Amino acid sequence: MIYSMTGFSRIELQHSWGSAVWEIRSVNQRFLENFFRLPEAFRALENTLREKLRQRITRGKVECSLRLELNNQSAVELQLNQTLATQVVQALQWVKAQAGEGQINLMDVLRYPGVVETPEQDVDQISQDLLSGFDALLDDFLASRAREGEKLREAIVQRLHAIQDESVKVRSHMPEILQWQRAKLQQRFDEIQLQADPQRLEQEMVLLAQKVDVAEELDRLEMHVKETLNIVQKGGAVGRRLDFMMQELNRESNTLASKSINPDITNAAVELKVLIEQMREQIQNIE
């Protein structure tokens, strides 16, 4: 399976501590480049998130963001430590009795450490839930890239088969083209009323055939097509290898065009270059 470098995923989390929304998107990039936008309180998760990302993605410019809404602490029921409050009140009463003056301020009693407690958010648990959510986000994100990658694979395979068809067409036309060239050369001799020696004419035809012979280019072209098909069937992070194969295919099509002496060969060479360029554009999106 091959993966596209473009993709998007969004996941919402609901927990007792509140809610969170993970979003991730990516576009083409020669190497892996990632950016994280996290709430300041959970910035410490960034290194772990980057490592998780690197383990599953090799190329692309990836942007990931987290939006977090924690439950309102003011809505949480206060917890009164009655035993400690009683001890504080008794201590204040003793101090007042000893001093013989003063007032006991009940707000001071409540402010005493430990008398009134509010449940604190479990940061470790929240972090664990967020990391689990990020794993699910990556699963969905890779699935979207895989679906896009499958479409790219189908488009590339279709064009590779079209290149094979063009190669077969050119190869089948070569005897006809050489015969056409022989007739054209003989016609030229007749126009200038030159009685060519049959042996000399044959030698000229052999030299011309060698000059315009494209069998070697067609062989290499077909070999590169088969190798490219193997790469896309194997899958994985194959974008760079496929880009290299496009260079090799383009080189053979250029050589084929330079040897063209017939409109059929020229048209085939142009069609090959169009197909290769279409594949190159698709491959720019492959991881």
PDB file of C-alpha atoms in Angstrom:
ATOM      1  CA  MET A   1       0.000   0.000   0.000  1.00  0.00           C
ATOM      2  CA  ILE A   2       1.238   3.471  -0.853  1.00  0.00           C
ATOM      3  CA  TYR A   3       0.280   6.640   0.998  1.00  0.00           C
ATOM      4  CA  SER A   4      -0.498  10.118  -0.197  1.00  0.00           C
ATOM      5  CA  MET A   5       1.279  12.982   1.535  1.00  0.00           C
ATOM      6  CA  THR A   6      -1.964  14.949   1.691  1.00  0.00           C
ATOM      7  CA  GLY A   7      -4.577  14.123   4.293  1.00  0.00           C
ATOM      8  CA  PHE A   8      -6.798  15.415   7.086  1.00  0.00           C
ATOM      9  CA  SER A   9      -8.357  13.960  10.218  1.00  0.00           C
ATOM     10  CA  ARG A  10     -10.343  15.283  13.185  1.00  0.00           C
ATOM     11  CA  ILE A  11     -11.276  13.492  16.390  1.00  0.00           C
ATOM     12  CA  GLU A  12     -13.350  14.704  19.369  1.00  0.00           C
ATOM     13  CA  LEU A  13     -12.788  13.342  22.878  1.00  0.00           C
ATOM     14  CA  GLN A  14     -15.254  13.414  25.771  1.00  0.00           C
ATOM     15  CA  HIS A  15     -14.087  12.528  29.291  1.00  0.00           C
ATOM     16  CA  SER A  16     -15.026  13.294  32.869  1.00  0.00           C
ATOM     17  CA  TRP A  17     -12.402  16.050  32.960  1.00  0.00           C
ATOM     18  CA  GLY A  18     -13.817  17.822  29.887  1.00  0.00           C
ATOM     19  CA  SER A  19     -13.513  17.636  26.112  1.00  0.00           C
ATOM     20  CA  ALA A  20     -10.760  17.888  23.504  1.00  0.00           C
ATOM     21  CA  VAL A  21     -10.493  18.132  19.729  1.00  0.00           C
ATOM     22  CA  TRP A  22      -7.479  16.797  17.822  1.00  0.00           C
ATOM     23  CA  GLU A  23      -6.910  17.914  14.224  1.00  0.00           C
ATOM     24  CA  ILE A  24      -4.132  16.929  11.829  1.00  0.00           C
ATOM     25  CA  ARG A  25      -3.482  17.845   8.212  1.00  0.00           C
ATOM     26  CA  SER A  26      -0.575  17.410   5.807  1.00  0.00           C
ATOM     27  CA  VAL A  27       0.627  18.577   2.403  1.00  0.00           C
ATOM     28  CA  ASN A  28       3.539  17.735   0.115  1.00  0.00           C
ATOM     29  CA  GLN A  29       7.040  18.117   1.480  1.00  0.00           C
ATOM     30  CA  ARG A  30      10.348  16.611   0.431  1.00  0.00           C
ATOM     31  CA  PHE A  31      11.099  15.548   3.998  1.00  0.00           C
ATOM     32  CA  LEU A  32       9.094  15.203   7.209  1.00  0.00           C
ATOM     33  CA  GLU A  33       8.282  18.548   8.812  1.00  0.00           C
ATOM     34  CA  ASN A  34       5.840  18.776  11.695  1.00  0.00           C
ATOM     35  CA  PHE A  35       4.247  21.541  13.750  1.00  0.00           C
ATOM     36  CA  PHE A  36       2.216  21.215  16.955  1.00  0.00           C
ATOM     37  CA  ARG A  37      -0.139  23.740  18.518  1.00  0.00           C
ATOM     38  CA  LEU A  38      -0.857  22.653  22.085  1.00  0.00           C
ATOM     39  CA  PRO A  39      -2.258  24.315  25.209  1.00  0.00           C
ATOM     40  CA  GLU A  40       0.598  25.608  27.331  1.00  0.00           C
ATOM     41  CA  ALA A  41      -0.284  23.287  30.223  1.00  0.00           C
ATOM     42  CA  PHE A  42       0.315  20.249  27.981  1.00  0.00           C
ATOM     43  CA  ARG A  43       3.339  21.492  26.045  1.00  0.00           C
ATOM     44  CA  ALA A  44       5.394  18.743  27.701  1.00  0.00           C
ATOM     45  CA  LEU A  45       3.601  16.187  25.505  1.00  0.00           C
ATOM     46  CA  GLU A  46       5.144  17.586  22.330  1.00  0.00           C
ATOM     47  CA  ASN A  47       8.270  15.398  22.259  1.00  0.00           C
ATOM     48  CA  THR A  48       6.208  12.252  22.770  1.00  0.00           C
ATOM     49  CA  LEU A  49       3.801  13.325  20.032  1.00  0.00           C
ATOM     50  CA  ARG A  50       6.646  14.038  17.608  1.00  0.00           C
ATOM     51  CA  GLU A  51       8.108  10.592  18.215  1.00  0.00           C
ATOM     52  CA  LYS A  52       4.753   8.918  17.624  1.00  0.00           C
ATOM     53  CA  LEU A  53       4.450  10.861  14.383  1.00  0.00           C
ATOM     54  CA  ARG A  54       7.952   9.962  13.160  1.00  0.00           C
ATOM     55  CA  GLN A  55       7.297   6.275  13.771  1.00  0.00           C
ATOM     56  CA  ARG A  56       4.392   6.246  11.332  1.00  0.00           C
ATOM     57  CA  ILE A  57       5.031   9.032   8.806  1.00  0.00           C
ATOM     58  CA  THR A  58       8.191   9.615   6.775  1.00  0.00           C
ATOM     59  CA  ARG A  59       7.387  12.542   4.460  1.00  0.00           C
ATOM     60  CA  GLY A  60       5.096  15.553   4.346  1.00  0.00           C
ATOM     61  CA  LYS A  61       4.482  18.864   6.065  1.00  0.00           C
ATOM     62  CA  VAL A  62       2.246  17.924   8.987  1.00  0.00           C
ATOM     63  CA  GLU A  63       0.344  20.358  11.196  1.00  0.00           C
ATOM     64  CA  CYS A  64      -1.385  19.135  14.345  1.00  0.00           C
ATOM     65  CA  SER A  65      -3.493  21.103  16.820  1.00  0.00           C
ATOM     66  CA  LEU A  66      -5.251  20.391  20.116  1.00  0.00           C
ATOM     67  CA  ARG A  67      -8.171  22.368  21.538  1.00  0.00           C
ATOM     68  CA  LEU A  68      -8.984  21.610  25.154  1.00  0.00           C
ATOM     69  CA  GLU A  69     -11.934  22.530  27.380  1.00  0.00           C
ATOM     70  CA  LEU A  70     -11.655  21.441  31.004  1.00  0.00           C
ATOM     71  CA  ASN A  71     -14.629  21.296  33.330  1.00  0.00           C
ATOM     72  CA  ASN A  72     -15.282  24.499  35.291  1.00  0.00           C
ATOM     73  CA  GLN A  73     -13.780  24.039  38.746  1.00  0.00           C
ATOM     74  CA  SER A  74     -16.279  26.464  40.306  1.00  0.00           C
ATOM     75  CA  ALA A  75     -19.045  24.010  39.513  1.00  0.00           C
ATOM     76  CA  VAL A  76     -17.363  21.297  41.546  1.00  0.00           C
ATOM     77  CA  GLU A  77     -18.674  20.700  45.075  1.00  0.00           C
ATOM     78  CA  LEU A  78     -16.360  21.976  47.810  1.00  0.00           C
ATOM     79  CA  GLN A  79     -14.992  19.446  50.236  1.00  0.00           C
ATOM     80  CA  LEU A  80     -14.862  20.632  53.906  1.00  0.00           C
ATOM     81  CA  ASN A  81     -12.461  18.962  56.283  1.00  0.00           C
ATOM     82  CA  GLN A  82     -14.708  19.236  59.347  1.00  0.00           C
ATOM     83  CA  THR A  83     -12.220  17.711  61.770  1.00  0.00           C
ATOM     84  CA  LEU A  84      -9.502  20.175  60.779  1.00  0.00           C
ATOM     85  CA  ALA A  85     -11.964  23.088  60.835  1.00  0.00           C
ATOM     86  CA  THR A  86     -13.024  22.170  64.391  1.00  0.00           C
ATOM     87  CA  GLN A  87      -9.398  22.064  65.503  1.00  0.00           C
ATOM     88  CA  VAL A  88      -8.701  25.453  63.925  1.00  0.00           C
ATOM     89  CA  VAL A  89     -11.764  27.022  65.605  1.00  0.00           C
ATOM     90  CA  GLN A  90     -10.778  25.551  68.979  1.00  0.00           C
ATOM     91  CA  ALA A  91      -7.237  26.850  68.561  1.00  0.00           C
ATOM     92  CA  LEU A  92      -8.510  30.335  67.741  1.00  0.00           C
ATOM     93  CA  GLN A  93     -10.869  30.283  70.732  1.00  0.00           C
ATOM     94  CA  TRP A  94      -7.979  29.318  73.019  1.00  0.00           C
ATOM     95  CA  VAL A  95      -5.851  32.161  71.625  1.00  0.00           C
ATOM     96  CA  LYS A  96      -8.764  34.588  72.080  1.00  0.00           C
ATOM     97  CA  ALA A  97      -9.289  33.406  75.670  1.00  0.00           C
ATOM     98  CA  GLN A  98      -5.622  33.811  76.446  1.00  0.00           C
ATOM     99  CA  ALA A  99      -5.491  37.270  74.914  1.00  0.00           C
ATOM    100  CA  GLY A 100      -8.797  38.346  76.380  1.00  0.00           C
ATOM    101  CA  GLU A 101      -9.759  40.154  73.220  1.00  0.00           C
ATOM    102  CA  GLY A 102     -10.181  39.742  69.472  1.00  0.00           C
ATOM    103  CA  GLN A 103     -12.712  38.264  67.082  1.00  0.00           C
ATOM    104  CA  ILE A 104     -12.774  34.902  65.324  1.00  0.00           C
ATOM    105  CA  ASN A 105     -13.040  35.493  61.562  1.00  0.00           C
ATOM    106  CA  LEU A 106     -14.734  32.512  59.976  1.00  0.00           C
ATOM    107  CA  MET A 107     -13.206  33.352  56.558  1.00  0.00           C
ATOM    108  CA  ASP A 108      -9.779  32.914  58.120  1.00  0.00           C
ATOM    109  CA  VAL A 109     -10.858  29.468  59.261  1.00  0.00           C
ATOM    110  CA  LEU A 110     -11.949  28.558  55.734  1.00  0.00           C
ATOM    111  CA  ARG A 111      -8.713  29.893  54.243  1.00  0.00           C
ATOM    112  CA  TYR A 112      -6.614  27.738  56.526  1.00  0.00           C
ATOM    113  CA  PRO A 113      -4.712  25.172  54.360  1.00  0.00           C
ATOM    114  CA  GLY A 114      -6.590  21.926  54.131  1.00  0.00           C
ATOM    115  CA  VAL A 115      -9.874  23.096  55.629  1.00  0.00           C
ATOM    116  CA  VAL A 116     -11.581  23.567  52.235  1.00  0.00           C
ATOM    117  CA  GLU A 117     -10.405  21.498  49.275  1.00  0.00           C
ATOM    118  CA  THR A 118     -11.471  21.377  45.649  1.00  0.00           C
ATOM    119  CA  PRO A 119     -10.715  18.251  43.621  1.00  0.00           C
ATOM    120  CA  GLU A 120      -7.784  18.921  41.302  1.00  0.00           C
ATOM    121  CA  GLN A 121      -7.768  17.731  37.724  1.00  0.00           C
ATOM    122  CA  ASP A 122      -5.640  14.612  37.312  1.00  0.00           C
ATOM    123  CA  VAL A 123      -3.109  15.968  34.799  1.00  0.00           C
ATOM    124  CA  ASP A 124      -1.482  12.568  34.320  1.00  0.00           C
ATOM    125  CA  GLN A 125      -4.808  10.975  33.454  1.00  0.00           C
ATOM    126  CA  ILE A 126      -5.704  13.803  31.099  1.00  0.00           C
ATOM    127  CA  SER A 127      -2.327  13.452  29.381  1.00  0.00           C
ATOM    128  CA  GLN A 128      -2.835   9.716  28.979  1.00  0.00           C
ATOM    129  CA  ASP A 129      -6.296  10.254  27.496  1.00  0.00           C
ATOM    130  CA  LEU A 130      -4.917  12.850  25.099  1.00  0.00           C
ATOM    131  CA  LEU A 131      -2.130  10.511  23.948  1.00  0.00           C
ATOM    132  CA  SER A 132      -4.634   7.722  23.366  1.00  0.00           C
ATOM    133  CA  GLY A 133      -6.734  10.144  21.363  1.00  0.00           C
ATOM    134  CA  PHE A 134      -3.695  11.113  19.313  1.00  0.00           C
ATOM    135  CA  ASP A 135      -3.067   7.429  18.485  1.00  0.00           C
ATOM    136  CA  ALA A 136      -6.639   7.143  17.227  1.00  0.00           C
ATOM    137  CA  LEU A 137      -6.162  10.364  15.274  1.00  0.00           C
ATOM    138  CA  LEU A 138      -3.073   8.934  13.546  1.00  0.00           C
ATOM    139  CA  ASP A 139      -4.938   5.732  12.676  1.00  0.00           C
ATOM    140  CA  ASP A 140      -7.711   7.711  10.996  1.00  0.00           C
ATOM    141  CA  PHE A 141      -5.204  10.068   9.366  1.00  0.00           C
ATOM    142  CA  LEU A 142      -3.165   7.229   7.855  1.00  0.00           C
ATOM    143  CA  ALA A 143      -6.359   5.576   6.641  1.00  0.00           C
ATOM    144  CA  SER A 144      -7.274   8.763   4.763  1.00  0.00           C
ATOM    145  CA  ARG A 145      -3.769   8.966   3.270  1.00  0.00           C
ATOM    146  CA  ALA A 146      -4.002   5.306   2.273  1.00  0.00           C
ATOM    147  CA  ARG A 147      -7.315   5.882   0.473  1.00  0.00           C
ATOM    148  CA  GLU A 148      -5.822   8.793  -1.425  1.00  0.00           C
ATOM    149  CA  GLY A 149      -2.679   6.739  -2.087  1.00  0.00           C
ATOM    150  CA  GLU A 150      -4.759   3.932  -3.611  1.00  0.00           C
ATOM    151  CA  LYS A 151      -6.296   6.401  -6.056  1.00  0.00           C
ATOM    152  CA  LEU A 152      -2.822   7.623  -6.992  1.00  0.00           C
ATOM    153  CA  ARG A 153      -1.619   4.044  -7.432  1.00  0.00           C
ATOM    154  CA  GLU A 154      -4.486   3.255  -9.784  1.00  0.00           C
ATOM    155  CA  ALA A 155      -3.771   6.371 -11.849  1.00  0.00           C
ATOM    156  CA  ILE A 156      -0.073   5.517 -12.102  1.00  0.00           C
ATOM    157  CA  VAL A 157      -0.696   1.868 -13.036  1.00  0.00           C
ATOM    158  CA  GLN A 158      -3.146   2.959 -15.710  1.00  0.00           C
ATOM    159  CA  ARG A 159      -0.524   5.213 -17.297  1.00  0.00           C
ATOM    160  CA  LEU A 160       2.194   2.583 -17.034  1.00  0.00           C
ATOM    161  CA  HIS A 161      -0.002   0.199 -19.012  1.00  0.00           C
ATOM    162  CA  ALA A 162      -0.569   2.974 -21.557  1.00  0.00           C
ATOM    163  CA  ILE A 163       3.217   3.338 -21.908  1.00  0.00           C
ATOM    164  CA  GLN A 164       3.485  -0.399 -22.508  1.00  0.00           C
ATOM    165  CA  ASP A 165       0.841  -0.107 -25.220  1.00  0.00           C
ATOM    166  CA  GLU A 166       2.777   2.710 -26.907  1.00  0.00           C
ATOM    167  CA  SER A 167       5.971   0.676 -26.745  1.00  0.00           C
ATOM    168  CA  VAL A 168       4.294  -2.305 -28.395  1.00  0.00           C
ATOM    169  CA  LYS A 169       2.843  -0.007 -31.055  1.00  0.00           C
ATOM    170  CA  VAL A 170       6.229   1.493 -31.911  1.00  0.00           C
ATOM    171  CA  ARG A 171       7.900  -1.911 -32.015  1.00  0.00           C
ATOM    172  CA  SER A 172       5.242  -3.284 -34.372  1.00  0.00           C
ATOM    173  CA  HIS A 173       5.655  -0.302 -36.726  1.00  0.00           C
ATOM    174  CA  MET A 174       9.442  -0.518 -37.062  1.00  0.00           C
ATOM    175  CA  PRO A 175       9.586  -2.937 -40.062  1.00  0.00           C
ATOM    176  CA  GLU A 176       6.974  -0.829 -41.832  1.00  0.00           C
ATOM    177  CA  ILE A 177       8.896   2.368 -41.053  1.00  0.00           C
ATOM    178  CA  LEU A 178      12.155   0.953 -42.396  1.00  0.00           C
ATOM    179  CA  GLN A 179      10.391  -0.149 -45.572  1.00  0.00           C
ATOM    180  CA  TRP A 180       8.872   3.314 -45.885  1.00  0.00           C
ATOM    181  CA  GLN A 181      12.306   4.857 -45.490  1.00  0.00           C
ATOM    182  CA  ARG A 182      13.768   2.547 -48.115  1.00  0.00           C
ATOM    183  CA  ALA A 183      11.033   3.518 -50.588  1.00  0.00           C
ATOM    184  CA  LYS A 184      11.577   7.198 -49.795  1.00  0.00           C
ATOM    185  CA  LEU A 185      15.317   6.863 -50.411  1.00  0.00           C
ATOM    186  CA  GLN A 186      14.730   5.050 -53.709  1.00  0.00           C
ATOM    187  CA  GLN A 187      12.234   7.732 -54.749  1.00  0.00           C
ATOM    188  CA  ARG A 188      14.843  10.382 -54.063  1.00  0.00           C
ATOM    189  CA  PHE A 189      17.350   8.543 -56.256  1.00  0.00           C
ATOM    190  CA  ASP A 190      14.768   8.325 -59.024  1.00  0.00           C
ATOM    191  CA  GLU A 191      14.058  12.057 -58.813  1.00  0.00           C
ATOM    192  CA  ILE A 192      17.693  12.928 -59.385  1.00  0.00           C
ATOM    193  CA  GLN A 193      17.995  10.107 -61.946  1.00  0.00           C
ATOM    194  CA  LEU A 194      20.703   8.360 -59.966  1.00  0.00           C
ATOM    195  CA  GLN A 195      21.217   4.683 -60.652  1.00  0.00           C
ATOM    196  CA  ALA A 196      22.230   3.486 -57.230  1.00  0.00           C
ATOM    197  CA  ASP A 197      24.222   0.318 -56.846  1.00  0.00           C
ATOM    198  CA  PRO A 198      21.913  -2.183 -55.095  1.00  0.00           C
ATOM    199  CA  GLN A 199      24.728  -3.126 -52.747  1.00  0.00           C
ATOM    200  CA  ARG A 200      25.393   0.520 -51.915  1.00  0.00           C
ATOM    201  CA  LEU A 201      21.688   1.092 -51.367  1.00  0.00           C
ATOM    202  CA  GLU A 202      21.596  -1.842 -48.999  1.00  0.00           C
ATOM    203  CA  GLN A 203      24.576  -0.475 -47.093  1.00  0.00           C
ATOM    204  CA  GLU A 204      22.854   2.893 -46.757  1.00  0.00           C
ATOM    205  CA  MET A 205      19.731   1.194 -45.485  1.00  0.00           C
ATOM    206  CA  VAL A 206      21.741  -0.765 -42.909  1.00  0.00           C
ATOM    207  CA  LEU A 207      23.368   2.439 -41.673  1.00  0.00           C
ATOM    208  CA  LEU A 208      20.022   4.203 -41.543  1.00  0.00           C
ATOM    209  CA  ALA A 209      18.425   1.281 -39.729  1.00  0.00           C
ATOM    210  CA  GLN A 210      21.164   1.390 -37.126  1.00  0.00           C
ATOM    211  CA  LYS A 211      20.732   5.119 -36.720  1.00  0.00           C
ATOM    212  CA  VAL A 212      16.980   4.981 -36.203  1.00  0.00           C
ATOM    213  CA  ASP A 213      16.851   1.651 -34.356  1.00  0.00           C
ATOM    214  CA  VAL A 214      14.928   2.164 -31.125  1.00  0.00           C
ATOM    215  CA  ALA A 215      14.817  -1.461 -29.971  1.00  0.00           C
ATOM    216  CA  GLU A 216      17.288  -0.765 -27.172  1.00  0.00           C
ATOM    217  CA  GLU A 217      15.304   2.244 -25.955  1.00  0.00           C
ATOM    218  CA  LEU A 218      12.076   0.239 -26.078  1.00  0.00           C
ATOM    219  CA  ASP A 219      13.684  -2.593 -24.122  1.00  0.00           C
ATOM    220  CA  ARG A 220      14.855  -0.198 -21.422  1.00  0.00           C
ATOM    221  CA  LEU A 221      11.513   1.570 -21.426  1.00  0.00           C
ATOM    222  CA  GLU A 222       9.667  -1.693 -20.845  1.00  0.00           C
ATOM    223  CA  MET A 223      12.169  -2.683 -18.156  1.00  0.00           C
ATOM    224  CA  HIS A 224      11.611   0.621 -16.317  1.00  0.00           C
ATOM    225  CA  VAL A 225       7.834   0.191 -16.593  1.00  0.00           C
ATOM    226  CA  LYS A 226       8.026  -3.275 -15.020  1.00  0.00           C
ATOM    227  CA  GLU A 227      10.245  -1.992 -12.206  1.00  0.00           C
ATOM    228  CA  THR A 228       7.863   0.908 -11.543  1.00  0.00           C
ATOM    229  CA  LEU A 229       4.936  -1.505 -11.413  1.00  0.00           C
ATOM    230  CA  ASN A 230       6.853  -3.616  -8.892  1.00  0.00           C
ATOM    231  CA  ILE A 231       7.497  -0.551  -6.740  1.00  0.00           C
ATOM    232  CA  VAL A 232       3.865   0.581  -6.610  1.00  0.00           C
ATOM    233  CA  GLN A 233       2.696  -2.971  -5.908  1.00  0.00           C
ATOM    234  CA  LYS A 234       5.227  -3.371  -3.099  1.00  0.00           C
ATOM    235  CA  GLY A 235       4.076  -0.148  -1.439  1.00  0.00           C
ATOM    236  CA  GLY A 236       5.501   1.675   1.547  1.00  0.00           C
ATOM    237  CA  ALA A 237       7.395   4.975   1.400  1.00  0.00           C
ATOM    238  CA  VAL A 238       8.186   4.783  -2.336  1.00  0.00           C
ATOM    239  CA  GLY A 239       7.821   8.407  -3.445  1.00  0.00           C
ATOM    240  CA  ARG A 240      11.549   9.037  -3.961  1.00  0.00           C
ATOM    241  CA  ARG A 241      12.080   5.776  -5.839  1.00  0.00           C
ATOM    242  CA  LEU A 242       9.149   6.483  -8.118  1.00  0.00           C
ATOM    243  CA  ASP A 243      10.490   9.973  -8.804  1.00  0.00           C
ATOM    244  CA  PHE A 244      13.805   8.425  -9.869  1.00  0.00           C
ATOM    245  CA  MET A 245      12.003   5.982 -12.167  1.00  0.00           C
ATOM    246  CA  MET A 246      10.228   8.910 -13.844  1.00  0.00           C
ATOM    247  CA  GLN A 247      13.633  10.390 -14.676  1.00  0.00           C
ATOM    248  CA  GLU A 248      14.687   7.109 -16.290  1.00  0.00           C
ATOM    249  CA  LEU A 249      11.466   6.826 -18.275  1.00  0.00           C
ATOM    250  CA  ASN A 250      11.784  10.412 -19.426  1.00  0.00           C
ATOM    251  CA  ARG A 251      15.349   9.800 -20.592  1.00  0.00           C
ATOM    252  CA  GLU A 252      14.264   6.902 -22.809  1.00  0.00           C
ATOM    253  CA  SER A 253      11.343   8.851 -24.254  1.00  0.00           C
ATOM    254  CA  ASN A 254      13.689  11.734 -25.144  1.00  0.00           C
ATOM    255  CA  THR A 255      16.055   9.341 -26.921  1.00  0.00           C
ATOM    256  CA  LEU A 256      13.119   7.796 -28.754  1.00  0.00           C
ATOM    257  CA  ALA A 257      11.995  11.225 -29.911  1.00  0.00           C
ATOM    258  CA  SER A 258      15.487  12.145 -31.105  1.00  0.00           C
ATOM    259  CA  LYS A 259      15.589   9.049 -33.355  1.00  0.00           C
ATOM    260  CA  SER A 260      12.182   9.633 -34.841  1.00  0.00           C
ATOM    261  CA  ILE A 261      11.974   9.698 -38.676  1.00  0.00           C
ATOM    262  CA  ASN A 262       8.274   8.994 -38.908  1.00  0.00           C
ATOM    263  CA  PRO A 263       5.131  10.745 -37.635  1.00  0.00           C
ATOM    264  CA  ASP A 264       4.017   7.573 -35.862  1.00  0.00           C
ATOM    265  CA  ILE A 265       7.222   7.459 -33.808  1.00  0.00           C
ATOM    266  CA  THR A 266       6.998  11.174 -33.102  1.00  0.00           C
ATOM    267  CA  ASN A 267       3.405  10.886 -31.926  1.00  0.00           C
ATOM    268  CA  ALA A 268       4.306   7.921 -29.740  1.00  0.00           C
ATOM    269  CA  ALA A 269       7.226   9.826 -28.198  1.00  0.00           C
ATOM    270  CA  VAL A 270       4.982  12.823 -27.467  1.00  0.00           C
ATOM    271  CA  GLU A 271       2.342  10.551 -25.901  1.00  0.00           C
ATOM    272  CA  LEU A 272       5.005   8.907 -23.748  1.00  0.00           C
ATOM    273  CA  LYS A 273       6.199  12.278 -22.463  1.00  0.00           C
ATOM    274  CA  VAL A 274       2.620  13.295 -21.646  1.00  0.00           C
ATOM    275  CA  LEU A 275       2.007  10.058 -19.732  1.00  0.00           C
ATOM    276  CA  ILE A 276       5.295  10.370 -17.840  1.00  0.00           C
ATOM    277  CA  GLU A 277       4.587  13.976 -16.903  1.00  0.00           C
ATOM    278  CA  GLN A 278       1.123  13.021 -15.634  1.00  0.00           C
ATOM    279  CA  MET A 279       2.680  10.320 -13.478  1.00  0.00           C
ATOM    280  CA  ARG A 280       5.342  12.707 -12.197  1.00  0.00           C
ATOM    281  CA  GLU A 281       2.623  15.111 -11.009  1.00  0.00           C
ATOM    282  CA  GLN A 282       0.846  12.286  -9.186  1.00  0.00           C
ATOM    283  CA  ILE A 283       4.075  11.017  -7.636  1.00  0.00           C
ATOM    284  CA  GLN A 284       4.762  14.424  -6.091  1.00  0.00           C
ATOM    285  CA  ASN A 285       1.896  13.569  -3.703  1.00  0.00           C
ATOM    286  CA  ILE A 286       3.215  10.134  -2.696  1.00  0.00           C
ATOM    287  CA  GLU A 287       5.006   9.603   0.601  1.00  0.00           C
TER     288      GLU A 287
END
